[in-house]
mmCIF file of C-alpha atoms and ligand atoms in Angstrom:
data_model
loop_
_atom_site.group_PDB
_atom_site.id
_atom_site.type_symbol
_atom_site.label_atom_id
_atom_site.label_comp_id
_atom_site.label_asym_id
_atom_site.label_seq_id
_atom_site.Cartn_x
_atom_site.Cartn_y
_atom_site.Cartn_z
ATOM 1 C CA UNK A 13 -7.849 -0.147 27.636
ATOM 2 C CA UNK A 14 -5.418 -2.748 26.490
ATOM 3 C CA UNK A 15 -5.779 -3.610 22.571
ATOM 4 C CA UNK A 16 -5.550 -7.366 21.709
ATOM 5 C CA UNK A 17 -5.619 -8.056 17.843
ATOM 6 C CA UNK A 18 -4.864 -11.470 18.682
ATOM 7 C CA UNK A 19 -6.004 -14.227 15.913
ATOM 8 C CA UNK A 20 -6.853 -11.322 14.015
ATOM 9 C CA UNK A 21 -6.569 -11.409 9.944
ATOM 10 C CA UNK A 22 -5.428 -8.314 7.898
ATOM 11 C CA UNK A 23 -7.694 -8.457 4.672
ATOM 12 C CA UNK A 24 -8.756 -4.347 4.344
ATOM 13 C CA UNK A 25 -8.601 -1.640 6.599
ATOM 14 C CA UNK A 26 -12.689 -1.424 6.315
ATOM 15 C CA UNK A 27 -12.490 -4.315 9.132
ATOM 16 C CA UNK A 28 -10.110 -2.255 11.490
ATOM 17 C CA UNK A 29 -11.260 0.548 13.641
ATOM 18 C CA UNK A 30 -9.413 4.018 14.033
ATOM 19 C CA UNK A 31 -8.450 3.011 17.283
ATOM 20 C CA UNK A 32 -6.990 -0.527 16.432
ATOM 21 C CA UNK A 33 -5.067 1.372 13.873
ATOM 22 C CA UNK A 34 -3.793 3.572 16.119
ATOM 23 C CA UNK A 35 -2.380 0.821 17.909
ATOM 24 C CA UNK A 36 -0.563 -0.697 14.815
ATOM 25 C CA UNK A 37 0.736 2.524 13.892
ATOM 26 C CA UNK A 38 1.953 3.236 17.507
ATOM 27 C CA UNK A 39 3.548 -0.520 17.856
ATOM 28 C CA UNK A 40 5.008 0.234 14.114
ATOM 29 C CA UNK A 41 6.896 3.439 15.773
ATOM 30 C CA UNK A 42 8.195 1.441 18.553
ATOM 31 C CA UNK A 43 9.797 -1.618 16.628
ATOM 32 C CA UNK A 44 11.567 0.940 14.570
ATOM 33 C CA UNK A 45 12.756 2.364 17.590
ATOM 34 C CA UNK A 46 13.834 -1.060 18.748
ATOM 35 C CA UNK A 47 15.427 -1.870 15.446
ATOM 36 C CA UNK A 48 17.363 1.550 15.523
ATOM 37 C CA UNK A 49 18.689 1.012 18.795
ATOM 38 C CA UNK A 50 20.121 -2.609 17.934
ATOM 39 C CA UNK A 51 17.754 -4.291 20.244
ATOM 40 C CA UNK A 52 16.533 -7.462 19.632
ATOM 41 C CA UNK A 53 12.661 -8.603 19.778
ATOM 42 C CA UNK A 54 12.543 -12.287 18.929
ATOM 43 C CA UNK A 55 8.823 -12.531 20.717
ATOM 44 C CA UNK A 56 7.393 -14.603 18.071
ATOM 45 C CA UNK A 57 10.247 -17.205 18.005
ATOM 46 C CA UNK A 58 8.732 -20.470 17.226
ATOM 47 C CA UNK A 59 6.346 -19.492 14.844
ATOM 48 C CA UNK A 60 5.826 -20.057 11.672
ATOM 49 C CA UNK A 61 4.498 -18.790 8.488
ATOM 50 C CA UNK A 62 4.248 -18.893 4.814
ATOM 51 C CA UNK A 63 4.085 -16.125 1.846
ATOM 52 C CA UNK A 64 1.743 -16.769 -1.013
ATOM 53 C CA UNK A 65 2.856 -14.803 -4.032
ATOM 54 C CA UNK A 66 0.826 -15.062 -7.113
ATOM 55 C CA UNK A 67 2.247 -11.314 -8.292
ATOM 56 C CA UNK A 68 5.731 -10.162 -8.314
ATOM 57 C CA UNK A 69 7.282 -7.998 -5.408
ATOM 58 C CA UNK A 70 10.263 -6.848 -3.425
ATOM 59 C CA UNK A 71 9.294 -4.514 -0.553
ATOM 60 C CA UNK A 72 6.105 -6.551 0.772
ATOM 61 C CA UNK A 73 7.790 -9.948 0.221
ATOM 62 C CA UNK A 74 11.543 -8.267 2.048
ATOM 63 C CA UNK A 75 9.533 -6.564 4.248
ATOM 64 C CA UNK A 76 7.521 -10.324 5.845
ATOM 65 C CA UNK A 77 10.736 -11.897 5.591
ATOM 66 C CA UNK A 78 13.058 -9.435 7.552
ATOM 67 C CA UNK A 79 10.205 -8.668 9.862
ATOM 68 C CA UNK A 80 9.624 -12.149 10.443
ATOM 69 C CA UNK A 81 13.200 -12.836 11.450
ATOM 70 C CA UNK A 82 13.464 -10.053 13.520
ATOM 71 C CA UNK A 83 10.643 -11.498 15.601
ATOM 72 C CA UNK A 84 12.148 -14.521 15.592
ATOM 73 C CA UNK A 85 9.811 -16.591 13.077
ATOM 74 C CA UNK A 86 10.699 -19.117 10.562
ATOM 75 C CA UNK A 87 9.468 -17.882 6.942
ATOM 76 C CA UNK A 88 8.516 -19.997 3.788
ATOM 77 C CA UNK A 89 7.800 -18.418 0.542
ATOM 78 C CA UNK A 90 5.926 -19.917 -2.115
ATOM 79 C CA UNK A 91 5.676 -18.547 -5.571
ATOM 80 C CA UNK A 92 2.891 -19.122 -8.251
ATOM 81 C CA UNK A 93 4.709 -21.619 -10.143
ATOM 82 C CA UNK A 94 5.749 -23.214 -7.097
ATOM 83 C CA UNK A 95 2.971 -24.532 -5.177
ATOM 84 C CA UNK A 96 -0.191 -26.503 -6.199
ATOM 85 C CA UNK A 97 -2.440 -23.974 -5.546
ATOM 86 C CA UNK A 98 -5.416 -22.831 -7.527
ATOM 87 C CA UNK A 99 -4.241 -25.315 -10.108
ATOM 88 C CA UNK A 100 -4.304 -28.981 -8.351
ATOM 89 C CA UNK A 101 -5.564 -27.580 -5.117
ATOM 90 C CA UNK A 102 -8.764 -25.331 -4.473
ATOM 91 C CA UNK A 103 -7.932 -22.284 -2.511
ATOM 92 C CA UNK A 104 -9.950 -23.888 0.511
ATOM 93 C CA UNK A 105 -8.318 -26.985 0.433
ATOM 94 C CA UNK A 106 -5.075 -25.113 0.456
ATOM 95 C CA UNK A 107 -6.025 -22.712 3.034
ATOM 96 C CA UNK A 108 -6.977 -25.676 5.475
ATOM 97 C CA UNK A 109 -3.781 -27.387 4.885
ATOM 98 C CA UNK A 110 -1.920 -24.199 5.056
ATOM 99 C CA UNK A 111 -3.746 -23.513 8.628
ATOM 100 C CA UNK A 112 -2.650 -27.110 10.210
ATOM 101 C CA UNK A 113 1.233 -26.472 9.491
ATOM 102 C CA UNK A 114 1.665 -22.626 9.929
ATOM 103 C CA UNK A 115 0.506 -19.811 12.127
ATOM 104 C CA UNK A 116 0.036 -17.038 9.724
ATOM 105 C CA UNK A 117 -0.160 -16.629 6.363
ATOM 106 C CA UNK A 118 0.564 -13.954 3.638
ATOM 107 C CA UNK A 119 -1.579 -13.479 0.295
ATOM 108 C CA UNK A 120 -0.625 -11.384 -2.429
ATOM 109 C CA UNK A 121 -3.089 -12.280 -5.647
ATOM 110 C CA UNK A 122 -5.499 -10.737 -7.723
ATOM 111 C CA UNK A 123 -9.121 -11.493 -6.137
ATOM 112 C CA UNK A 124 -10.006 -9.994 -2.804
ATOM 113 C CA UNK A 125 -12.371 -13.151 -2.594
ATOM 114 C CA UNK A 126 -9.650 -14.868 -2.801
ATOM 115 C CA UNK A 127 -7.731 -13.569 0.585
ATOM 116 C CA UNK A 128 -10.816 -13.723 2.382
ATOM 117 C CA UNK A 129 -11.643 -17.524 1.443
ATOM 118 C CA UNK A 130 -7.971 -18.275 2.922
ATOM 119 C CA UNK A 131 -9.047 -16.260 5.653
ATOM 120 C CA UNK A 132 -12.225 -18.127 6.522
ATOM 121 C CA UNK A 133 -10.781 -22.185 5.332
ATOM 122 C CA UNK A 134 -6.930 -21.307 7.207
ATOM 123 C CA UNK A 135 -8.447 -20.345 10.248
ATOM 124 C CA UNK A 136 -5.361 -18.572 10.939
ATOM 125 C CA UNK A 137 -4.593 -14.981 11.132
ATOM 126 C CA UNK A 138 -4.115 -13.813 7.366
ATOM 127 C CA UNK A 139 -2.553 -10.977 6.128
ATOM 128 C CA UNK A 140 -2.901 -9.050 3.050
ATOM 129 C CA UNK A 141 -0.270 -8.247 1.131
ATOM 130 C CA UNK A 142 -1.705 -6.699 -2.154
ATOM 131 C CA UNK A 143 -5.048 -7.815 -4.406
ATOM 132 C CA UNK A 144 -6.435 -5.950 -7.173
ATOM 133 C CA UNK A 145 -8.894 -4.182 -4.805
ATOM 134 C CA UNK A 146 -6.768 -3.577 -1.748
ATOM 135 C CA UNK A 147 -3.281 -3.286 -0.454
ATOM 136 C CA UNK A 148 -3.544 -2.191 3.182
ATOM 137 C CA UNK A 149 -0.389 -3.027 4.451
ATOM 138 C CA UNK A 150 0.936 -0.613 2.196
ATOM 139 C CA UNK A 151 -0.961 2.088 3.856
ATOM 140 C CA UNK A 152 -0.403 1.257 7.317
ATOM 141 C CA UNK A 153 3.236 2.316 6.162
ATOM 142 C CA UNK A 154 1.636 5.631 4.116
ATOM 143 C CA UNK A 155 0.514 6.599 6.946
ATOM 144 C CA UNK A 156 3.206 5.655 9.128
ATOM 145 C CA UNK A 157 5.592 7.912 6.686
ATOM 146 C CA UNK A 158 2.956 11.152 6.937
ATOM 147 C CA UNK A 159 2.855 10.850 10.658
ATOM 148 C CA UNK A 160 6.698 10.819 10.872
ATOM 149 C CA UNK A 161 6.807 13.906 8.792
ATOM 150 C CA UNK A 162 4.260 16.173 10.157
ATOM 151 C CA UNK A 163 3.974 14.735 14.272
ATOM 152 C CA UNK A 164 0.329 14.188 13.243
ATOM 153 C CA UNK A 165 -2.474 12.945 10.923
ATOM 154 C CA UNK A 166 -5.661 14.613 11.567
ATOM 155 C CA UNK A 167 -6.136 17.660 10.047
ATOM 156 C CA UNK A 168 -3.316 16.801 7.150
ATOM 157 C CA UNK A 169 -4.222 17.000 3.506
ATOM 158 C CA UNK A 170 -3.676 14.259 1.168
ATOM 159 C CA UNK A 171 -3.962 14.325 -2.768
ATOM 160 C CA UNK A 172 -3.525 10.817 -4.572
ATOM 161 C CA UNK A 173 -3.167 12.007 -8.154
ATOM 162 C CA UNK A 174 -3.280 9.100 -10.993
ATOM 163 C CA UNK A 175 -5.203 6.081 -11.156
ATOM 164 C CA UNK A 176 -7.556 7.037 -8.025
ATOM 165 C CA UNK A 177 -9.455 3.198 -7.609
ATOM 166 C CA UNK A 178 -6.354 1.180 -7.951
ATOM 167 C CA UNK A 179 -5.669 -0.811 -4.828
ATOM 168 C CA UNK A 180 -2.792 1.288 -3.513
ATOM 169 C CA UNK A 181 -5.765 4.324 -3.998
ATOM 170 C CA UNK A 182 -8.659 2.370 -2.292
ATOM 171 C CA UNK A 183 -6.682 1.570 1.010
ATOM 172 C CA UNK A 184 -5.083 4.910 1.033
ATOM 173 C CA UNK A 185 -8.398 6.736 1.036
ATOM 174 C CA UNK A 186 -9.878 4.172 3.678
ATOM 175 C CA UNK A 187 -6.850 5.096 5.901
ATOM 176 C CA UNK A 188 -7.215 8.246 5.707
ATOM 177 C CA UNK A 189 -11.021 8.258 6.451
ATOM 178 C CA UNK A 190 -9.986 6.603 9.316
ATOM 179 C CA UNK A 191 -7.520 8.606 10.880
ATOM 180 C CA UNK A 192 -9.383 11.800 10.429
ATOM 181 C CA UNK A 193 -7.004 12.953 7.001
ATOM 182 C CA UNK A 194 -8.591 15.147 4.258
ATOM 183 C CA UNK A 195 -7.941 13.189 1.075
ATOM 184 C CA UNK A 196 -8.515 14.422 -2.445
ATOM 185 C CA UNK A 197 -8.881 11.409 -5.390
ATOM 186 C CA UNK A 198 -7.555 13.386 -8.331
ATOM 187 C CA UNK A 199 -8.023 11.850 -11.608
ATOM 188 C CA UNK A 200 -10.281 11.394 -14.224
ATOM 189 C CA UNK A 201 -13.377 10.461 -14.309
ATOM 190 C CA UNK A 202 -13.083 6.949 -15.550
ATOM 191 C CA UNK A 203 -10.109 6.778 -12.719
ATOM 192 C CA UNK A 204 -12.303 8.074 -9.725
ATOM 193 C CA UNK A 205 -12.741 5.374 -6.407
ATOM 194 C CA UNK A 206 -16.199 3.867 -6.476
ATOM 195 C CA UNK A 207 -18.888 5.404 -5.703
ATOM 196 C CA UNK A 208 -20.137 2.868 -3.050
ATOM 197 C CA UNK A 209 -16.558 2.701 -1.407
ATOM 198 C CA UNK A 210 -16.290 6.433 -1.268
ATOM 199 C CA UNK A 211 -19.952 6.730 0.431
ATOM 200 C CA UNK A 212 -18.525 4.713 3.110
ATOM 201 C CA UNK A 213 -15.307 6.515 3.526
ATOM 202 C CA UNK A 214 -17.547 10.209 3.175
ATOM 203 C CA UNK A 215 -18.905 8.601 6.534
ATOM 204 C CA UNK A 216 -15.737 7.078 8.100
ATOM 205 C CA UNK A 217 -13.612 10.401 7.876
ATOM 206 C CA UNK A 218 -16.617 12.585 9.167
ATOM 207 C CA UNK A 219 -16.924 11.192 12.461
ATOM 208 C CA UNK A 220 -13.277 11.423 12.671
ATOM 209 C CA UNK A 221 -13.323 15.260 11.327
ATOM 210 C CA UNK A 222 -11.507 14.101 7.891
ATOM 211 C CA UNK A 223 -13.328 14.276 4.756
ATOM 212 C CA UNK A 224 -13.147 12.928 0.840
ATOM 213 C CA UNK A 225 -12.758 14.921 -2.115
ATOM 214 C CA UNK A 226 -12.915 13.858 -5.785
ATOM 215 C CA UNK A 227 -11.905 15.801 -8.583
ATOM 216 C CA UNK A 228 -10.935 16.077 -12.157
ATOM 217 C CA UNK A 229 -9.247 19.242 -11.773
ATOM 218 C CA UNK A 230 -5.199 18.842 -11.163
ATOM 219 C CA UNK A 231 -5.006 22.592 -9.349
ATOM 220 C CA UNK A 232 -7.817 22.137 -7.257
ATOM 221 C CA UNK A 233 -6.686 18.866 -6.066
ATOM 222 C CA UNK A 234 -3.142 19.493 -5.405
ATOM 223 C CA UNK A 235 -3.723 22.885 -4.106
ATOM 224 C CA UNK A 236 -2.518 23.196 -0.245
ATOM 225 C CA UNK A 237 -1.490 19.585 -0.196
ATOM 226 C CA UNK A 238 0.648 18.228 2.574
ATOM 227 C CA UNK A 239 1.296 15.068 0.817
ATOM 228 C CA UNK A 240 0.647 14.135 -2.554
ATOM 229 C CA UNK A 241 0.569 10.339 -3.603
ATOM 230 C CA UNK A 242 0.684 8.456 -7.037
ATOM 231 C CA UNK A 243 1.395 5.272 -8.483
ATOM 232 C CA UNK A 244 1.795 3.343 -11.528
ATOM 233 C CA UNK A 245 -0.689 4.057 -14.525
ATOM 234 C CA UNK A 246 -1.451 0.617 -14.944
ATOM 235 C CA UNK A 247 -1.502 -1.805 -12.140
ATOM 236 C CA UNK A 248 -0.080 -5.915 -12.123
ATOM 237 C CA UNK A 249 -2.425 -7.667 -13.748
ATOM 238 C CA UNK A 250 -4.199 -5.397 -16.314
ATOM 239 C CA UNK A 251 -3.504 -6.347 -19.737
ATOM 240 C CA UNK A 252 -0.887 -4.727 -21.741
ATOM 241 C CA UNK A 253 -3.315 -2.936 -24.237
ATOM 242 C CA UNK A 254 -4.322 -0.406 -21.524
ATOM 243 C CA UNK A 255 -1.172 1.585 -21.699
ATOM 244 C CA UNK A 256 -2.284 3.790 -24.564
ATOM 245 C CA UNK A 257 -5.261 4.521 -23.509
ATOM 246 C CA UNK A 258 -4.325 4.857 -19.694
ATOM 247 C CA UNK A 259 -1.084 7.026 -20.973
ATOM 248 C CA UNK A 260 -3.981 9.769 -22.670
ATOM 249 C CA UNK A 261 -5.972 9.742 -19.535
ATOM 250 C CA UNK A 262 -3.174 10.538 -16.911
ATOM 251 C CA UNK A 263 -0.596 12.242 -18.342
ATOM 252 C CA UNK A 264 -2.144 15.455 -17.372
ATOM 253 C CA UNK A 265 -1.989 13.862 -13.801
ATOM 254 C CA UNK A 266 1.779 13.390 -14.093
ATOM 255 C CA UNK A 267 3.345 14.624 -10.567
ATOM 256 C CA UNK A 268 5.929 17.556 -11.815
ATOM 257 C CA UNK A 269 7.280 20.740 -10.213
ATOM 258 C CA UNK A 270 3.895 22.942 -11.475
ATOM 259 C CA UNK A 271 2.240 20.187 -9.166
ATOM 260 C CA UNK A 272 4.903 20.218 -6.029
ATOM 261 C CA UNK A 273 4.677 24.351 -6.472
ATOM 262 C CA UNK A 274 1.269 24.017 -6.252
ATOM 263 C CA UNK A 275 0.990 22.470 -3.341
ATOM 264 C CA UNK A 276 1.901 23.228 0.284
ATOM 265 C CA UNK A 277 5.924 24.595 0.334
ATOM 266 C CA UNK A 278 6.765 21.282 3.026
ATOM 267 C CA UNK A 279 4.522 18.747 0.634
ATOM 268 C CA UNK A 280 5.661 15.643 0.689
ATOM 269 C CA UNK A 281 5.730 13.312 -1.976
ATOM 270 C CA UNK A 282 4.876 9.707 -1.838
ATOM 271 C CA UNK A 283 4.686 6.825 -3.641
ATOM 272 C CA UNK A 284 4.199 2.844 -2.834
ATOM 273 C CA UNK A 285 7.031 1.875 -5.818
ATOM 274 C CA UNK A 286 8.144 0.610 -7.945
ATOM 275 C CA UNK A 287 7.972 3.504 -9.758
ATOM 276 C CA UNK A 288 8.402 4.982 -13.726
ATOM 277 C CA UNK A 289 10.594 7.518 -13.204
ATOM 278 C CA UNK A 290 13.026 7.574 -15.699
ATOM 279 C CA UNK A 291 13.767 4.477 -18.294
ATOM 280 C CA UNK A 292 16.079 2.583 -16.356
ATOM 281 C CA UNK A 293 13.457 -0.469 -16.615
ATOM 282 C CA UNK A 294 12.288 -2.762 -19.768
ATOM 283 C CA UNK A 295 8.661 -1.478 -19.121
ATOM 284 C CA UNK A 296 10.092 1.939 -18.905
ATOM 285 C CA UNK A 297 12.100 2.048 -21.945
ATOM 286 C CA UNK A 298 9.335 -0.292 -24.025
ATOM 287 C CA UNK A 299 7.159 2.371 -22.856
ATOM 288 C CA UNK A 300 9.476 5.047 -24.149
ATOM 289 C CA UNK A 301 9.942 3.256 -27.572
ATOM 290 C CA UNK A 302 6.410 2.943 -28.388
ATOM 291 C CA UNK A 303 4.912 6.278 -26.816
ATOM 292 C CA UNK A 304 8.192 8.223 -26.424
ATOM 293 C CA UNK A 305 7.563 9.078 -22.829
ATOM 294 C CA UNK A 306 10.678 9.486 -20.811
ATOM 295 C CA UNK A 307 8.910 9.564 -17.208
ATOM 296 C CA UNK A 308 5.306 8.732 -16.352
ATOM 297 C CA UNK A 309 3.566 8.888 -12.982
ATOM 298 C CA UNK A 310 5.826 11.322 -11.444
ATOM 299 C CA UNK A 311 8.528 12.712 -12.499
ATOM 300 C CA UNK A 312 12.829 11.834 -12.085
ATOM 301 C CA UNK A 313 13.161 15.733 -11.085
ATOM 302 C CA UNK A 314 9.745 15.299 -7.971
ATOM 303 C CA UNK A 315 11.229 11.959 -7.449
ATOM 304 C CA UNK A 316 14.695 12.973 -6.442
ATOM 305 C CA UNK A 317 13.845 16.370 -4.696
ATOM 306 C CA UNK A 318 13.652 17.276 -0.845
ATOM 307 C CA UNK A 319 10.300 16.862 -1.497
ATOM 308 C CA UNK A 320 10.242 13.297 -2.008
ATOM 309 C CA UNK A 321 10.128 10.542 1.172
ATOM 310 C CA UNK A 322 9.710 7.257 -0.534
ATOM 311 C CA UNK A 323 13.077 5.350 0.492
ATOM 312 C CA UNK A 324 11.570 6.256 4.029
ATOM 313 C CA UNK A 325 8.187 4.610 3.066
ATOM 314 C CA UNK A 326 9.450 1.817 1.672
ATOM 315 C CA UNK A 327 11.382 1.307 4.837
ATOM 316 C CA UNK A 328 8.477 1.650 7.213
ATOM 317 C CA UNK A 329 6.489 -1.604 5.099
ATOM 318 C CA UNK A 330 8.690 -3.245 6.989
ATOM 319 C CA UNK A 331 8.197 -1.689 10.574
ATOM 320 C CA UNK A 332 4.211 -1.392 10.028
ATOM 321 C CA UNK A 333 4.452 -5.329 8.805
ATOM 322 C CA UNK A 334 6.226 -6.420 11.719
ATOM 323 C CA UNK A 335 3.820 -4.813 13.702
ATOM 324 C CA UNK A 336 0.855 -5.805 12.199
ATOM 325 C CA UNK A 337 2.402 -9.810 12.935
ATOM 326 C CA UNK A 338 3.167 -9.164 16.638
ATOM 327 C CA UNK A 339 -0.327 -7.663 17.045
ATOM 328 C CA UNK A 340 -2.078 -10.906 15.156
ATOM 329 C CA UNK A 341 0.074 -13.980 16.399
ATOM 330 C CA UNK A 342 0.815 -12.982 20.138
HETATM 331 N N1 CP B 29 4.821 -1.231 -2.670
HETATM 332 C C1 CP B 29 4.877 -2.551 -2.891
HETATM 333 O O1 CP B 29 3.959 -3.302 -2.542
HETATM 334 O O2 CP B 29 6.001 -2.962 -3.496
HETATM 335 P P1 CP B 29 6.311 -4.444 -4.026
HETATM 336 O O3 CP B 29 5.391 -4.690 -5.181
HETATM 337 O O4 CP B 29 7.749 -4.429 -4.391
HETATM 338 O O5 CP B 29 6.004 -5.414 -2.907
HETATM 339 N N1 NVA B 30 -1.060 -0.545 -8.031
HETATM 340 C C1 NVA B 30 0.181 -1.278 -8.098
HETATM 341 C C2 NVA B 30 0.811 -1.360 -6.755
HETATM 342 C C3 NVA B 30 2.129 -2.077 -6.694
HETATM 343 C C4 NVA B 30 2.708 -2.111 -5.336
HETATM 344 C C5 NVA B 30 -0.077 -2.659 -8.651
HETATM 345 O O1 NVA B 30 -1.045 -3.303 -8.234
HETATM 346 O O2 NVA B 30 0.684 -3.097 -9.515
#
């Protein structure tokens, strides 16, 4: 049967089914082709939409921009300190404006209420491009990547080792409950996805033959993994003061070598990025002059190795993105 997502608004993967995802992962595929082969797919041309960013980014921001050339659409970005929103403008009263000039629009933000207000006021397809709850875009391209590597996703095992109910985390698991993936939340306890959200993902992934697994133990959860995930120890947004403590809670979680030789001998590692890897950043070397930690989440030795596909991930936010447009606005 022919899949429209037509009008359709991107807020969390809990609204798409396996099969619509599917379809974006499968129209993700193709564009890349498309772009590979140097031919051009200006269907959208015409368009237009806007990018709300009240976080910092590169990859989700580069990724709506050059997608949204490619297809031919005319882009404006808007920053927090550059539009009246939230300040002299309600969200709604923004969203309905927003909804009478463009076609689409792009949130990244901190409240999932928020996304889903613009949704609801903009009545336009909206997409979303990161919250503190959610960031399923990002995992349209996760998944994307693991496919790519492996020809398949059912049946693959995926450990996300770190902060386990950070947004990146939450979407991940929810995409892999969906697409019939074994996924493993290893952390600690105070890091482990909510209960309620995990309950609904237990139930997702078995009627897809998938399952969720959450565990405190770092050799039991990256044993036999085919991909193993982390991300920053403290998430955009959270205040400053939570590095010590959040430092003492995950450092066991670190992704090393003892963790890639643990797993599967083809595991691949992932990561959404930016990423602590070394101290080539301020926060990396402020980090490193206060708690004299050199690397954090992962690694610069896992980071570098065969092992490690997350140029290739960050490549595919844009393919997944683009798709995820054409599918909404044709
Ligand atoms: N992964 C990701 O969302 O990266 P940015 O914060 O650079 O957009
Ligand atoms: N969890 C991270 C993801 C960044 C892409 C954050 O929210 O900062």
């Amino acid at each position: 049967m022919p899949m429209s997502l037509s009008g359709r608004s991107f807020l969390t993967l809990l609204d798409y089914t396996p099969e619509e995802m599917r379809y974006l992962l499968d129209l993700s595929t193709e564009f890349k082709r498309l772009k590979r082969n140097g031919v051009l797919h200006r269907h959208l041309t015409g368009k237009n939409i806007v990018l709300l960013f009240e976080k910092t980014s590169t990859r989700t921001r580069c990724s709506f921009e050059v997608a949204g050339a490619d297809l031919g659409l005319s882009v404006t970005y808007l920053d927090a300190a550059s539009s009246q929103m939230g300040k002299k403008e309600s969200i709604a009263d923004t969203a309905r404006v927003l909804g009478g000039l463009y076609d689409g629009i792009e949130y990244r933000g901190f409240r999932q209420e928020t996304v889903e207000l613009l949704a609801e006021q903009s009545g336009v397809p909206v997409w979303n491009g990161l919250t503190d709850e959610f960031h399923p875009t990002q995992a349209l391209a996760d998944l994307m990547t693991i496919e790519e590597q492996f020809g398949r996703l059912k049946g693959m095992h995926v450990t996300y080792m770190g902060d386990a109910r950070n947004n990146v985390a939450n979407s991940l698991m929810i995409g892999c409950a969906k697409m019939g993936v074994h996924f493993t939340a290893c952390a600690p306890k105070d890091l482990l996805p909510a209960a309620g959200l995990v309950k609904r993902c237990e139930e997702m992934a078995a009627q897809q033959g998938g399952s969720v697994r959450l565990t405190e133990d770092v050799d039991e959860g990256g044993k036999n993994a085919d991909a193993l995930y982390t991300d920053v120890w403290v998430s955009m947004g959270e205040p400053e003061q939570v590095w010590e403590t959040r430092i003492k809670l995950l450092k066991p979680y670190q992704v090393n070598r003892a963790v890639i030789d643990n797993a599967n001998d083809d595991v691949i590692f992932l990561h959404c990025l930016p990423s602590f890897h070394d101290r080539n950043t301020s926060i990396g070397e402020d980090i490193y002059a206060k708690f004299g930690l050199e690397e954090m989440e992962v690694t610069d030795e896992v980071f570098g190795s065969r092992h490690s596909k997350v140029f290739e991930q960050a490549e595919n936010r844009m393919h997944t993105i683009k798709a995820l447009m054409y599918a909404t606005l044709s």
